[in-house]
Short mmCIF file of C-alpha atoms in Angstrom, two decimals:
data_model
loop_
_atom_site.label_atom_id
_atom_site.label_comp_id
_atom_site.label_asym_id
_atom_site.label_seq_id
_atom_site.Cartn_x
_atom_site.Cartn_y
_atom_site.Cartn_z
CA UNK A 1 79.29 82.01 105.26
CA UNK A 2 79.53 84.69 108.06
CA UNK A 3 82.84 85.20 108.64
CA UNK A 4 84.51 85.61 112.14
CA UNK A 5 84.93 89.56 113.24
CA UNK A 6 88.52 90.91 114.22
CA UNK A 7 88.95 94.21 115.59
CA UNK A 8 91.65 96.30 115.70
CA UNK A 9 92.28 98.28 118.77
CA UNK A 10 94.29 100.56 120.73
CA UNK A 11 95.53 104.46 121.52
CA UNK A 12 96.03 106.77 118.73
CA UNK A 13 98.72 106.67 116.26
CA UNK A 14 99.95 103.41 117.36
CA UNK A 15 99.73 102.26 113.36
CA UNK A 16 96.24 100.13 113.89
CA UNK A 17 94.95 101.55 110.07
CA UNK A 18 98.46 100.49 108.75
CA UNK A 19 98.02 97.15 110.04
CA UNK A 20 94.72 97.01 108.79
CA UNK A 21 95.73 97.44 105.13
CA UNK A 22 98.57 95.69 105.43
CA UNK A 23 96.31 92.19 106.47
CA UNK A 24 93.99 93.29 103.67
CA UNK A 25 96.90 93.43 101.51
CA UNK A 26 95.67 96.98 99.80
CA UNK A 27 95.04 100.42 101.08
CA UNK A 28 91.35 100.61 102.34
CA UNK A 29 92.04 103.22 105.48
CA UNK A 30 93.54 106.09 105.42
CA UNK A 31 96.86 106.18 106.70
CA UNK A 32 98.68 109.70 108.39
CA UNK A 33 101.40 110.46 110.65
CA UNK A 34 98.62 112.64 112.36
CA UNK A 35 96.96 111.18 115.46
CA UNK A 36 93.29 110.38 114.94
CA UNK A 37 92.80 110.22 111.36
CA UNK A 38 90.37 107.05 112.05
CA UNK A 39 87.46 107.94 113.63
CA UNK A 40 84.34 105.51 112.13
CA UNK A 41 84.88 102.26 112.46
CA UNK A 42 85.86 100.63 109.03
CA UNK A 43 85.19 96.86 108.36
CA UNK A 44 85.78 95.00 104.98
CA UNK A 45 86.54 91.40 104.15
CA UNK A 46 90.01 89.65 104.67
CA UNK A 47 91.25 86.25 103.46
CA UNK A 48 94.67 85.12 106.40
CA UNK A 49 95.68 82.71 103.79
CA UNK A 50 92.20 80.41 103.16
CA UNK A 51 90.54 82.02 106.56
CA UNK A 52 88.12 84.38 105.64
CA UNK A 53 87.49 87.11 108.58
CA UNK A 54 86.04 90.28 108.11
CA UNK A 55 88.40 92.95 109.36
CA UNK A 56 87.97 96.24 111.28
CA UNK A 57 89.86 99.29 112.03
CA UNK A 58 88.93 101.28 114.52
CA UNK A 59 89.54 104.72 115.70
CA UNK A 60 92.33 105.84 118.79
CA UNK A 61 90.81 105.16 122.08
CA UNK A 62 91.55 108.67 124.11
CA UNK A 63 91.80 107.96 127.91
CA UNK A 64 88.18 108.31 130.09
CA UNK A 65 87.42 111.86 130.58
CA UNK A 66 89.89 113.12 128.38
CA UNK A 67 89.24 115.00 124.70
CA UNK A 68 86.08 116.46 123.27
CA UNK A 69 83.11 115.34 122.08
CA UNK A 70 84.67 113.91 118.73
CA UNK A 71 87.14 111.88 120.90
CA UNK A 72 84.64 110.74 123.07
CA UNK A 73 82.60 109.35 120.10
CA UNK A 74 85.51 107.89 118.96
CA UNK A 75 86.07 105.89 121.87
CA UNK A 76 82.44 104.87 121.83
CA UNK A 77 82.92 103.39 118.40
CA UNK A 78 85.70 101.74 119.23
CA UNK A 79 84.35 100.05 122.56
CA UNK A 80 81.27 98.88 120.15
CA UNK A 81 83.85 97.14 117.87
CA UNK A 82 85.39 95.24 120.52
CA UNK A 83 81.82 93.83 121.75
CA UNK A 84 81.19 92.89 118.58
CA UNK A 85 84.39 91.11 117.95
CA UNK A 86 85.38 87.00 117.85
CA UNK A 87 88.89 88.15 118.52
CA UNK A 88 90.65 91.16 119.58
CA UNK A 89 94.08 92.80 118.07
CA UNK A 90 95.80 94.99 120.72
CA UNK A 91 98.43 97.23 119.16
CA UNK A 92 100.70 99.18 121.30
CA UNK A 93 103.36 101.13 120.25
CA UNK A 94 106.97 99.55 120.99
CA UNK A 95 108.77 102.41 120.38
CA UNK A 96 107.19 104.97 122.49
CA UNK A 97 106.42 102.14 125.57
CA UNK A 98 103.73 101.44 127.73
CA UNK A 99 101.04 104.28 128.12
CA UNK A 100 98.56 105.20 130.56
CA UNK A 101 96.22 104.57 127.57
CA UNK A 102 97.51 101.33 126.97
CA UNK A 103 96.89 100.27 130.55
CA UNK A 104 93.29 101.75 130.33
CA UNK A 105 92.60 99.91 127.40
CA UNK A 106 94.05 96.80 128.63
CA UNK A 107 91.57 96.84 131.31
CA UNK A 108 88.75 97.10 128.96
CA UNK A 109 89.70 94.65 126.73
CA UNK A 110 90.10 92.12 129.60
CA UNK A 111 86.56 92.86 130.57
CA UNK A 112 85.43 92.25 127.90
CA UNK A 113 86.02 88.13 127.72
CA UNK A 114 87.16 88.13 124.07
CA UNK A 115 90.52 86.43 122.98
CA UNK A 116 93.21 89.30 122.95
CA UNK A 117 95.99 89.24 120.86
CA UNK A 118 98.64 91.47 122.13
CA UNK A 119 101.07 93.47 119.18
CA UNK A 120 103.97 95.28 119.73
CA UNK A 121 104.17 97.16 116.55
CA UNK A 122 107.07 99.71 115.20
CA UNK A 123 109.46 96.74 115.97
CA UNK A 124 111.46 97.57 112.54
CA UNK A 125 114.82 96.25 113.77
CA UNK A 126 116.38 93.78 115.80
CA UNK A 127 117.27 95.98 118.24
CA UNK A 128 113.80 97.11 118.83
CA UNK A 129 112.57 94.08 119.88
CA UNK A 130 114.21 94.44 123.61
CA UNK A 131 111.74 97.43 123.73
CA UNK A 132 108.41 95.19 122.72
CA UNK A 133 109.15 92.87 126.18
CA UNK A 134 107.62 96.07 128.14
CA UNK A 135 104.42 94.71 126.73
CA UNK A 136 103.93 91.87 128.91
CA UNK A 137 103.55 93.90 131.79
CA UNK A 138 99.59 94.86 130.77
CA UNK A 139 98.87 91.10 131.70
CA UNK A 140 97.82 90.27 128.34
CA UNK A 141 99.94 86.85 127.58
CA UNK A 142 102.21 86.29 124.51
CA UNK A 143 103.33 89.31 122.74
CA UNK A 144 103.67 89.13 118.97
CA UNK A 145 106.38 92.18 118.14
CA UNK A 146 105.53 93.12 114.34
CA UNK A 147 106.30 96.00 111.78
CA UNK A 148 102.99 96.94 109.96
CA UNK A 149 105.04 99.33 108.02
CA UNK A 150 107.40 96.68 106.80
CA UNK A 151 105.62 93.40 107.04
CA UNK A 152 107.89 92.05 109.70
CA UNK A 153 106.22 89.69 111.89
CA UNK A 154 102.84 89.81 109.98
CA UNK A 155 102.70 85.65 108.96
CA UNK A 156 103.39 85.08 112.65
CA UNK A 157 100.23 87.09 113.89
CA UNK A 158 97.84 85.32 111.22
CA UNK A 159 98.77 82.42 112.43
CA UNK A 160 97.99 83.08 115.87
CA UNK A 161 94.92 84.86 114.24
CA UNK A 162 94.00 81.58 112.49
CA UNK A 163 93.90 79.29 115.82
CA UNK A 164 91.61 81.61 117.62
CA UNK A 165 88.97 81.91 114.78
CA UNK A 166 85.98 80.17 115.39
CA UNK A 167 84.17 78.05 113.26
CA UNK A 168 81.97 79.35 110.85
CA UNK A 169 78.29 77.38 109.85
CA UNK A 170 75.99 80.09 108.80
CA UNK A 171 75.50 81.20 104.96
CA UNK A 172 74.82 84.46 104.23
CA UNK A 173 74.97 86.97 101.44
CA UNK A 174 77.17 89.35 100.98
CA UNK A 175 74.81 92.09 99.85
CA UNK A 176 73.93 94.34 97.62
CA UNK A 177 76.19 97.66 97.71
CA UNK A 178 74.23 100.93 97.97
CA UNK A 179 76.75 103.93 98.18
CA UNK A 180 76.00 107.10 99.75
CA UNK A 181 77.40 110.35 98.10
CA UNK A 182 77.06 113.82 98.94
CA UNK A 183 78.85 116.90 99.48
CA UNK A 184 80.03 117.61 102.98
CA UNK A 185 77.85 118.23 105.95
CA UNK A 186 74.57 117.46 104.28
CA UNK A 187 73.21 114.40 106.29
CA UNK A 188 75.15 111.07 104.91
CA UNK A 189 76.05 109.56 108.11
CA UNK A 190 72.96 110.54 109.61
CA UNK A 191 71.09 108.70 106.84
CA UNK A 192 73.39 105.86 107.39
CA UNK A 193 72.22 105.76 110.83
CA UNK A 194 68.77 105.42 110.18
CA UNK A 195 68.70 102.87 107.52
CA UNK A 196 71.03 100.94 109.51
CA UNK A 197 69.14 101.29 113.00
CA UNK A 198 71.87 102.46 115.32
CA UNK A 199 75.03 104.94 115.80
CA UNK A 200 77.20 103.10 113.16
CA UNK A 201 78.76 106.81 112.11
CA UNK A 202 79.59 109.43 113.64
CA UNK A 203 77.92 112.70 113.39
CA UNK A 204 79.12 115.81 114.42
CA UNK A 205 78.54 119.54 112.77
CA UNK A 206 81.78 119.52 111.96
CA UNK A 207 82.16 119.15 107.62
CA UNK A 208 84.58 116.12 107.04
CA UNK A 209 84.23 114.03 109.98
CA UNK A 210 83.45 110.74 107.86
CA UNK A 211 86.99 110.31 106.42
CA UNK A 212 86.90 106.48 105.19
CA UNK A 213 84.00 104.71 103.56
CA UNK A 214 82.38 102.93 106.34
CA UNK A 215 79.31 100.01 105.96
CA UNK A 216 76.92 98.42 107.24
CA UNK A 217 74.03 95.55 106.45
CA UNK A 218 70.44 95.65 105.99
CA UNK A 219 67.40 93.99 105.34
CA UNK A 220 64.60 95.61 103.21
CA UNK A 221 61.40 93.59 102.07
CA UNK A 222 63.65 90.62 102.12
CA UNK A 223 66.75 91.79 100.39
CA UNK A 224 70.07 92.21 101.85
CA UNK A 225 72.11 95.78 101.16
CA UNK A 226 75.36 96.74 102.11
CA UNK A 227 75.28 100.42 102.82
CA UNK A 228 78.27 102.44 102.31
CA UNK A 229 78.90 105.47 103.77
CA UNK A 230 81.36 107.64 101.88
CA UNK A 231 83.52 111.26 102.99
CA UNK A 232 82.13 114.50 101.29
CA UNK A 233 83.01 114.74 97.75
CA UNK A 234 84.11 118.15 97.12
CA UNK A 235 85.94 120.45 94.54
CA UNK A 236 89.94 119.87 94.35
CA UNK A 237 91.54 122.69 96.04
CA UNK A 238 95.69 123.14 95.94
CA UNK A 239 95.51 124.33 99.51
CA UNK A 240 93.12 121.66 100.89
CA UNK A 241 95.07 118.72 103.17
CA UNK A 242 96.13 115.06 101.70
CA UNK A 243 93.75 113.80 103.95
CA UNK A 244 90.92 115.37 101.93
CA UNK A 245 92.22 114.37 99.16
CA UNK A 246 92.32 110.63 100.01
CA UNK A 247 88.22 110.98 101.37
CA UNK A 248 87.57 112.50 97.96
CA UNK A 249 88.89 109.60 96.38
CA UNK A 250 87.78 106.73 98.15
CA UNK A 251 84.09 108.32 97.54
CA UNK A 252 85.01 107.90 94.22
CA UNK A 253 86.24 104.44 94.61
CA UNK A 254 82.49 103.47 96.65
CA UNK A 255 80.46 104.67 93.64
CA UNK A 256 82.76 102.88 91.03
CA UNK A 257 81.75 99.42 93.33
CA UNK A 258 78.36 100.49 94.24
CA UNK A 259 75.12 98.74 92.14
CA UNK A 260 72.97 101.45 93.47
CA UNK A 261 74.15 105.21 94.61
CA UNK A 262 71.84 107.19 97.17
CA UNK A 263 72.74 110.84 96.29
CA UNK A 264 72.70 113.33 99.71
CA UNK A 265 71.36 117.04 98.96
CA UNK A 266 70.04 120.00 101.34
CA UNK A 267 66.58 120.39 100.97
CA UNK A 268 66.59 123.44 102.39
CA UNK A 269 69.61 124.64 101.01
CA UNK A 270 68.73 123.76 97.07
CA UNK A 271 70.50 121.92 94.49
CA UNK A 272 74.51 124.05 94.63
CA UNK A 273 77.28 123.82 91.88
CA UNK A 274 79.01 120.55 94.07
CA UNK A 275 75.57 118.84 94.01
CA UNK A 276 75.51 119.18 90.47
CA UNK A 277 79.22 117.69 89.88
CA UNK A 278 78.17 114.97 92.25
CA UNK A 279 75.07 113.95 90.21
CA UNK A 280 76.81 114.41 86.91
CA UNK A 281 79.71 111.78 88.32
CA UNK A 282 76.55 109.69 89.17
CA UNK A 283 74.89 109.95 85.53
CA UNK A 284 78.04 109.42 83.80
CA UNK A 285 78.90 106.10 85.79
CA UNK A 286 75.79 104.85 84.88
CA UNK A 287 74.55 103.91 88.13
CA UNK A 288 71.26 103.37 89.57
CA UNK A 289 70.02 105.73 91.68
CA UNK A 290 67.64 108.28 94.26
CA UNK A 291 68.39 111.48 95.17
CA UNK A 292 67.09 112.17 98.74
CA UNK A 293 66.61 115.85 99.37
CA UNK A 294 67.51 115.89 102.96
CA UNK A 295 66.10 118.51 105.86
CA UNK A 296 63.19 118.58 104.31
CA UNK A 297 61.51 119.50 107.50
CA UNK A 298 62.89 122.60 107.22
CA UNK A 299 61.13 123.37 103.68
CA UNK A 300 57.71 122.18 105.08
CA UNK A 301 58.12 124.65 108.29
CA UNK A 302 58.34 127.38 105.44
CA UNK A 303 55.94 129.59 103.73
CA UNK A 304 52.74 127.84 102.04
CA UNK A 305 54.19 126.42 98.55
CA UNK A 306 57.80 126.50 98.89
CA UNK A 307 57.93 122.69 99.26
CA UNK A 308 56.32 122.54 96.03
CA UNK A 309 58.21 125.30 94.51
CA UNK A 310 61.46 123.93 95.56
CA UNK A 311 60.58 119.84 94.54
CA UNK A 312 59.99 121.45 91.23
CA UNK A 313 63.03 123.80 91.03
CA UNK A 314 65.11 120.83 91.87
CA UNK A 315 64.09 119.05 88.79
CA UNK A 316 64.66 121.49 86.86
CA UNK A 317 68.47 121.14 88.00
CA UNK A 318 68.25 117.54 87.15
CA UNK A 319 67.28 118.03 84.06
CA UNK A 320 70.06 115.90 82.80
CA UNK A 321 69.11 113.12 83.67
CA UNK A 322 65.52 112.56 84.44
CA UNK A 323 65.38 109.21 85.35
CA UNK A 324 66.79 110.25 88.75
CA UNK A 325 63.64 110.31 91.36
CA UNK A 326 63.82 113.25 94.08
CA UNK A 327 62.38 111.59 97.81
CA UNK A 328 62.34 114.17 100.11
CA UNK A 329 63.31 113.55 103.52
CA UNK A 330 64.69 113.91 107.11
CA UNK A 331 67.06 111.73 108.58
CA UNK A 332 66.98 113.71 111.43
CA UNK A 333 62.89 112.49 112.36
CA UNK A 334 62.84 109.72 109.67
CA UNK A 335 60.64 110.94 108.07
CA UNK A 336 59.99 110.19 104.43
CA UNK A 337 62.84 107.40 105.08
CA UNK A 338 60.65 104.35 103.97
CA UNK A 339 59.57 105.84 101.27
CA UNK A 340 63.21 106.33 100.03
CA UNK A 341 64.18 102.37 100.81
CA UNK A 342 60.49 101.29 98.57
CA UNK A 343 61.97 103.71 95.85
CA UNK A 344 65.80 102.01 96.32
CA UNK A 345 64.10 98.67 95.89
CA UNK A 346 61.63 99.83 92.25
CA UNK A 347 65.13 100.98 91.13
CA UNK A 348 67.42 97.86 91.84
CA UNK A 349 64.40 95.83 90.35
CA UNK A 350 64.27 97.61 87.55
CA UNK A 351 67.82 98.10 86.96
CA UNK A 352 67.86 94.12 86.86
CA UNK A 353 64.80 93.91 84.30
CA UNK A 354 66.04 91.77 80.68
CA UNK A 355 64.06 91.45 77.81
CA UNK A 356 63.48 88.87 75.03
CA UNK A 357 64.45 90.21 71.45
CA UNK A 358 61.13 89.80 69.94
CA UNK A 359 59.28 91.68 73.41
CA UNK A 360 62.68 94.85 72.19
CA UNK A 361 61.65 94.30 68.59
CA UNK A 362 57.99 94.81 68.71
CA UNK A 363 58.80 97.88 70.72
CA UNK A 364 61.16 99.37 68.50
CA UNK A 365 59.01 98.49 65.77
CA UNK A 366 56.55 101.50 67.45
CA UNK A 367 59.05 103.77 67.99
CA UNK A 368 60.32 104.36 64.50
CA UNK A 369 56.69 104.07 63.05
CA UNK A 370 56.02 106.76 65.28
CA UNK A 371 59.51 108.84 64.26
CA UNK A 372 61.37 107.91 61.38
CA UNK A 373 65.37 108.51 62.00
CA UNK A 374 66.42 111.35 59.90
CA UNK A 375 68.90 110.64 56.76
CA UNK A 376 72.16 110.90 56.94
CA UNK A 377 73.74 113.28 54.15
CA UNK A 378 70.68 112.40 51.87
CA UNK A 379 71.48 108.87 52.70
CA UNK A 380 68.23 106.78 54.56
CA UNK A 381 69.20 105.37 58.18
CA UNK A 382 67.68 101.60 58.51
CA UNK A 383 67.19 100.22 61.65
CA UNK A 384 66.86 96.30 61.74
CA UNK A 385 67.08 94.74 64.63
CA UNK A 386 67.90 95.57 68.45
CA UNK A 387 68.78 93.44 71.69
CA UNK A 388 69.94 93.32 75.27
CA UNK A 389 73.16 92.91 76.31
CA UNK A 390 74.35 90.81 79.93
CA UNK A 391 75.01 92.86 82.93
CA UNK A 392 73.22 96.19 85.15
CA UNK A 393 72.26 98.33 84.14
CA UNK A 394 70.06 97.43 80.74
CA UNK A 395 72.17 97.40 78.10
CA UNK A 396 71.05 97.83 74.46
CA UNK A 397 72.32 97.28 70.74
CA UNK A 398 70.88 98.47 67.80
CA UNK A 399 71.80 96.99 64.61
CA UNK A 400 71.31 99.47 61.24
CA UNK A 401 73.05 99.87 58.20
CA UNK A 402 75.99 101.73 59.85
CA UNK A 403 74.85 104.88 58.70
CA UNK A 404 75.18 108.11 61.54
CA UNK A 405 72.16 108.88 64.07
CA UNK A 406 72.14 112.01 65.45
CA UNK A 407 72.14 112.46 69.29
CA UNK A 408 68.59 114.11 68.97
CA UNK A 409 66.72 110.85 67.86
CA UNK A 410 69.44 108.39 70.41
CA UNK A 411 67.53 110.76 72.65
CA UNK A 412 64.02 110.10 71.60
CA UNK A 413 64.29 106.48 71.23
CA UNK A 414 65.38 106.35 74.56
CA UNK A 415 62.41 108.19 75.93
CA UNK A 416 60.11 106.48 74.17
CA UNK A 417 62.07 102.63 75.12
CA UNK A 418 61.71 103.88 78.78
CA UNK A 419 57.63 104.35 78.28
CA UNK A 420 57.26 100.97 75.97
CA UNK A 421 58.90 98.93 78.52
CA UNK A 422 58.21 101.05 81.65
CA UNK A 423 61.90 101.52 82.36
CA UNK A 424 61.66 105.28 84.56
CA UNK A 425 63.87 105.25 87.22
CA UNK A 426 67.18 103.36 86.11
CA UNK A 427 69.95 104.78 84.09
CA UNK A 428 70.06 102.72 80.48
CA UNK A 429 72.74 102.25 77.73
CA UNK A 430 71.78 102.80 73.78
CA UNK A 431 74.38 101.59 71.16
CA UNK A 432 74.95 101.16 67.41
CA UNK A 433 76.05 98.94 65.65
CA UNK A 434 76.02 98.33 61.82
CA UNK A 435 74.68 94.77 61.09
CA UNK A 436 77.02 92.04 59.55
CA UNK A 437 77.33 91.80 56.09
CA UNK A 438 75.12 88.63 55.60
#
């Protein structure tokens, strides 16, 4: 079903992201002490005891005029959130009173026409409360004084939550989840952007603006994705901030959840010692993927032949794992951008191919005629039987007298089960297993 949309709104560091986990009952956004840590907005799915909603945190709204650019985009993705809401959380900060900012955003929230729910949060004692009546001066109604950080006052919003949900008719799917990895500054949000069709993340020049995983849904040749966008992964560093730190793993957290990983390099830059990290987390996770080699306009505007050259010098890098295709693109023009979402969809497809034993069996039965497996200590290495196991990836067991086989031939029977059942693109497991004593 398509859940009603909540938003979360109000000025900076008024504990909106601390709210937001604390409804979803885990830690999905980042939480600091310092003001404007949010700035995409973040969505995920809630259940408010049976209600399902779908949930979304948005960044400070800075007063008109005020701020740079990154505020100002900030504010823009905030204002988006609130026109795409069923119902509106308004969280002011009880503590530190009524703001100019509050009474800004007040306005715009009225304009808007949505139902408002007005929170006084930081109300951690009793005799806090007395400070949360300053509220009703914005004109808003009832206010609902709560501690995020505690959990004080939290069943009383839900249920307030609860009567001003609509009611929901549609079904819809949830999606399949694509992740989008990359180190920083290297075209992920912009990317997300285009596949998505609008502004959904900010871009700036500035390395380590996307902080938490934000996504969106889309359609492609009749299938629905969930795209994730994810912060920069990059090397640990003793000196870099817990903020970082957090981004780096929650990108970590996408890929574990993703079905299919898009993995973000510069084109023009060439594959670097993060990219490789990156794409040896991807390979070892097992995960389907396409790496897009991004800015590739800038390779093509080169000398005659260095597109070729450096396509080829990027496989090269990848020589670890082969199955990976290389699209090159621009997310800047678009360029090269269906190509990459035909590829996505070859790659889900084939990551979700199964075979019948007897269809494995019959190609096995080529391989080893083709390569006997070497003995083991002067002993002979019998293979009997193989098959597919559940799940995505494919998943494969070969049954043989126990005896050991080398990584070299694991390595050419997989080649050579990729080309029998015309398995390139997608990632594929190959175990042993002695056969049961009959």
């Amino acid at each position: 079903m398509i859940p009603p949309t909540v938003a979360i709104v109000g000025a900076p560091n008024v504990g909106k992201s601390t709210l937001f986990n604390r409804l979803l009952g885990r830690r999905r956004a980042i939480v600091s002490d310092v003001p404007g840590v949010t700035r995409d907005r973040i969505n995920a799915p809630c259940d408010l005891y049976g209600a399902a909603i779908r949930l979304i945190d948005t960044g400070g709204v800075m007063a008109r005029g005020t701020g740079d650019d990154m505020g100002r985009k900030v504010r823009d993705e905030a204002l988006k959130a609130v026109r795409e809401a069923d119902v509106i959380v308004f969280v002011v900060d009880a503590r530190a009173g009524v703001t100019a900012i509050d009474t800004e955003v007040a306005g715009l929230l009225r304009a808007s026409h949505r139902p408002i729910i007005l929170v006084a949060n930081k109300v951690d004692a009793d005799s806090v409360e007395i400070a949360a009546l300053e509220a009703y001066g914005l004109g808003l109604g009832e206010v609902t004084a709560i501690s995020s950080e505690q959990g004080r006052g939290i069943d009383m919003l839900v249920d307030r939550l609860r009567a001003l949900l609509p009611t929901v008719t549609t079904p819809v799917e949830e999606g399949v989840p694509i992740a989008i990895v990359g180190r920083p500054n290297v075209g992920k949000s912009s990317l997300f952007n285009r596949i998505v069709g609008e502004e959904r993340a900010l871009v700036t020049p500035v390395p380590g603006t996307t902080r938490d995983p934000v996504d969106a849904f889309f359609v492609h040749v009749g299938v629905r994705y969930r795209v994730i966008d994810t912060a920069g992964i990059r090397r640990r560093s003793g000196r870099g901030e817990n903020i970082e730190q957090v981004s780096v793993q929650k990108a970590r957290e996408s890929l574990d959840r993703a079905k299919l990983v898009l993995t973000i390099v510069d084109g023009h830059a060439g594959v670097e010692h993060q990219d490789l990290a990156i794409l040896g987390l991807v390979a070892a996770a097992r995960v389907p993927g396409v790496v897009a080699a991004n800015k590739w306009d800038l390779v093509t505007s080169g000398p005659p032949g260095s597109a070729t050259d450096r396509l080829a010098a990027m496989r090269a890098a990848l020589r670890f794992a082969p199955h990976l295709p290389i699209v090159p693109i621009s997310a800047l023009t678009g360029r090269g951008v269906p190509d990459l979402l035909g590829l996505v969809d070859r790659v889900r497809l084939e990551s979700e191919r199964r075979f019948t034993t007897p269809e494995l069996n019959r190609a096995f039965k080529k391989i080893v005629a083709e390569k006997q497996p070497p003995a083991d200590r002067g002993r002979e290495v019998r293979i009997y039987y193989v098959t597919q196991l559940d799940g995505t990836p494919p998943r494969f067991v070969v049954f043989s007298n126990g005896r050991r086989v080398p990584a070299s031939y694991r390595r050419f029977i997989e080649g050579r089960l990729r080309r029998h059942l015309n398995l390139e693109s997608t990632p594929l497991t190959l175990g042993f297993r002695r056969r049961p004593s009959r």
